[in-house]
mmCIF file of C-alpha atoms in Angstrom:
data_model
loop_
_atom_site.group_PDB
_atom_site.id
_atom_site.type_symbol
_atom_site.label_atom_id
_atom_site.label_comp_id
_atom_site.label_asym_id
_atom_site.label_seq_id
_atom_site.Cartn_x
_atom_site.Cartn_y
_atom_site.Cartn_z
ATOM 1 C CA MET A 426 16.112 -7.447 2.408
ATOM 2 C CA THR A 427 15.389 -10.125 -0.109
ATOM 3 C CA ARG A 428 13.123 -9.632 -3.075
ATOM 4 C CA ARG A 429 10.566 -11.767 -1.222
ATOM 5 C CA ASN A 430 10.523 -9.393 1.794
ATOM 6 C CA PRO A 431 11.227 -5.931 0.401
ATOM 7 C CA VAL A 432 11.097 -2.797 2.526
ATOM 8 C CA LEU A 433 8.186 -0.746 1.231
ATOM 9 C CA THR A 434 8.497 2.898 0.269
ATOM 10 C CA GLU A 435 6.122 5.279 2.008
ATOM 11 C CA PRO A 436 3.825 5.574 -1.037
ATOM 12 C CA GLN A 437 3.789 1.771 -1.441
ATOM 13 C CA TYR A 438 2.946 1.344 2.240
ATOM 14 C CA PHE A 439 -0.012 3.711 2.054
ATOM 15 C CA ILE A 440 -1.183 2.269 -1.283
ATOM 16 C CA LEU A 441 -1.340 -1.184 0.306
ATOM 17 C CA ALA A 442 -2.948 0.260 3.449
ATOM 18 C CA ALA A 443 -5.620 1.911 1.291
ATOM 19 C CA LEU A 444 -6.553 -1.521 -0.061
ATOM 20 C CA MET A 445 -7.004 -3.179 3.365
ATOM 21 C CA ASP A 446 -10.760 -2.574 3.361
ATOM 22 C CA GLY A 447 -11.317 -3.803 -0.169
ATOM 23 C CA PRO A 448 -10.663 -3.039 -3.826
ATOM 24 C CA LEU A 449 -10.243 0.565 -4.963
ATOM 25 C CA HIS A 450 -9.561 2.329 -8.243
ATOM 26 C CA GLY A 451 -6.598 4.676 -8.656
ATOM 27 C CA TYR A 452 -8.299 7.906 -7.586
ATOM 28 C CA GLY A 453 -9.797 6.131 -4.561
ATOM 29 C CA ILE A 454 -6.320 4.931 -3.545
ATOM 30 C CA ILE A 455 -4.893 8.456 -3.857
ATOM 31 C CA LYS A 456 -7.684 9.931 -1.715
ATOM 32 C CA ALA A 457 -7.433 7.153 0.910
ATOM 33 C CA ALA A 458 -3.673 7.745 1.254
ATOM 34 C CA GLU A 459 -4.258 11.493 1.649
ATOM 35 C CA ARG A 460 -6.882 10.880 4.347
ATOM 36 C CA ALA A 461 -4.670 8.389 6.194
ATOM 37 C CA THR A 462 -1.832 10.925 6.358
ATOM 38 C CA ASP A 463 -3.972 14.026 6.973
ATOM 39 C CA GLY A 464 -2.965 15.307 3.546
ATOM 40 C CA ARG A 465 0.779 14.969 4.153
ATOM 41 C CA LEU A 466 1.237 12.335 1.426
ATOM 42 C CA ARG A 467 -0.094 13.215 -1.993
ATOM 43 C CA ILE A 468 0.629 10.477 -4.459
ATOM 44 C CA ALA A 469 0.976 11.713 -8.038
ATOM 45 C CA VAL A 470 -0.878 9.731 -10.686
ATOM 46 C CA GLY A 471 2.357 8.636 -12.393
ATOM 47 C CA THR A 472 3.819 7.531 -9.061
ATOM 48 C CA LEU A 473 0.654 5.599 -8.222
ATOM 49 C CA TYR A 474 0.419 3.639 -11.450
ATOM 50 C CA GLY A 475 4.158 2.947 -11.542
ATOM 51 C CA ALA A 476 3.988 1.623 -7.975
ATOM 52 C CA LEU A 477 0.863 -0.429 -8.704
ATOM 53 C CA GLU A 478 2.542 -1.970 -11.733
ATOM 54 C CA ARG A 479 5.656 -2.930 -9.730
ATOM 55 C CA MET A 480 3.580 -4.231 -6.817
ATOM 56 C CA GLU A 481 1.398 -6.241 -9.204
ATOM 57 C CA ARG A 482 4.523 -7.869 -10.698
ATOM 58 C CA ALA A 483 5.725 -8.603 -7.140
ATOM 59 C CA GLY A 484 2.373 -10.225 -6.312
ATOM 60 C CA LEU A 485 1.392 -7.666 -3.659
ATOM 61 C CA VAL A 486 -1.685 -6.361 -5.483
ATOM 62 C CA ALA A 487 -3.893 -7.722 -8.238
ATOM 63 C CA ALA A 488 -5.896 -5.856 -10.829
ATOM 64 C CA GLY A 489 -9.514 -6.825 -10.741
ATOM 65 C CA ASP A 490 -12.727 -5.546 -12.201
ATOM 66 C CA GLU A 491 -12.924 -2.678 -14.643
ATOM 67 C CA GLU A 492 -15.810 -0.371 -15.316
ATOM 68 C CA ILE A 493 -16.344 2.515 -17.695
ATOM 69 C CA VAL A 494 -17.104 5.824 -15.971
ATOM 70 C CA ASP A 495 -17.622 8.945 -18.094
ATOM 71 C CA GLY A 496 -16.115 7.133 -21.059
ATOM 72 C CA ARG A 497 -12.935 6.156 -19.216
ATOM 73 C CA ALA A 498 -11.888 2.745 -17.951
ATOM 74 C CA ARG A 499 -11.604 2.490 -14.187
ATOM 75 C CA ARG A 500 -9.577 -0.501 -12.955
ATOM 76 C CA TYR A 501 -9.897 -1.720 -9.393
ATOM 77 C CA TYR A 502 -6.955 -3.135 -7.453
ATOM 78 C CA ARG A 503 -7.051 -5.463 -4.488
ATOM 79 C CA LEU A 504 -4.550 -6.550 -1.874
ATOM 80 C CA THR A 505 -3.237 -10.094 -2.252
ATOM 81 C CA GLU A 506 -2.272 -12.408 0.593
ATOM 82 C CA ASP A 507 1.408 -11.582 -0.049
ATOM 83 C CA GLY A 508 0.501 -7.885 -0.002
ATOM 84 C CA THR A 509 -1.251 -8.266 3.343
ATOM 85 C CA GLU A 510 1.805 -10.028 4.769
ATOM 86 C CA ALA A 511 4.199 -7.389 3.380
ATOM 87 C CA LEU A 512 2.060 -4.614 4.862
ATOM 88 C CA GLY A 513 2.034 -6.309 8.270
ATOM 89 C CA ARG A 514 5.824 -6.838 8.200
ATOM 90 C CA GLU A 515 6.396 -3.205 7.282
ATOM 91 C CA ALA A 516 4.049 -1.956 10.020
ATOM 92 C CA LEU A 517 5.927 -4.064 12.581
ATOM 93 C CA ARG A 518 9.313 -2.864 11.265
ATOM 94 C CA MET A 519 8.209 0.775 11.580
ATOM 95 C CA GLN A 520 6.796 0.159 15.060
ATOM 96 C CA GLN A 521 10.086 -1.348 16.195
ATOM 97 C CA ALA A 522 12.059 1.533 14.658
ATOM 98 C CA ALA A 523 9.804 4.081 16.365
ATOM 99 C CA ALA A 524 10.248 2.296 19.695
ATOM 100 C CA VAL A 525 13.969 3.088 19.580
ATOM 101 C CA VAL A 526 13.243 6.791 19.322
ATOM 102 C CA ILE A 527 10.256 7.172 21.623
ATOM 103 C CA GLY A 528 11.500 4.809 24.293
ATOM 104 C CA LEU A 529 9.058 1.933 24.099
ATOM 105 C CA PRO A 530 10.285 -1.430 25.311
ATOM 106 C CA GLY A 531 12.658 -2.949 22.764
ATOM 107 C CA ASP A 532 10.341 -5.855 22.062
ATOM 108 C CA ALA A 533 7.278 -3.711 21.306
ATOM 109 C CA GLY A 534 5.135 -5.493 18.769
ATOM 110 C CA VAL A 535 7.121 -8.716 18.829
ATOM 111 C CA ALA A 536 5.140 -11.825 19.641
ATOM 112 C CA PRO A 537 6.552 -13.982 22.429
ATOM 113 C CA ALA A 538 8.438 -17.068 21.278
#
């Protein structure tokens, strides 16, 4: 895929999904991803911030407000319009891939022309 429409890694997908309902700080993103996967995906702190940095450079997320909690800065991230589109494309791609395996109609999730 092109740089404009990259395939997301699993952690990236769930990081973006965690931000669908609004801005979250790093720990909130980690916990939301764990909940969404019933604990199967545990994103390490280094993985999270590396992914957030790359996705911020790609325009998929944006850093927003910061607050100080217990003497430490807490930065909140939000999903951008490009991030929302990338998440939707990836969800559709996964749905179509799953349809091959579980026997759904080949055009599952594809809007009529």
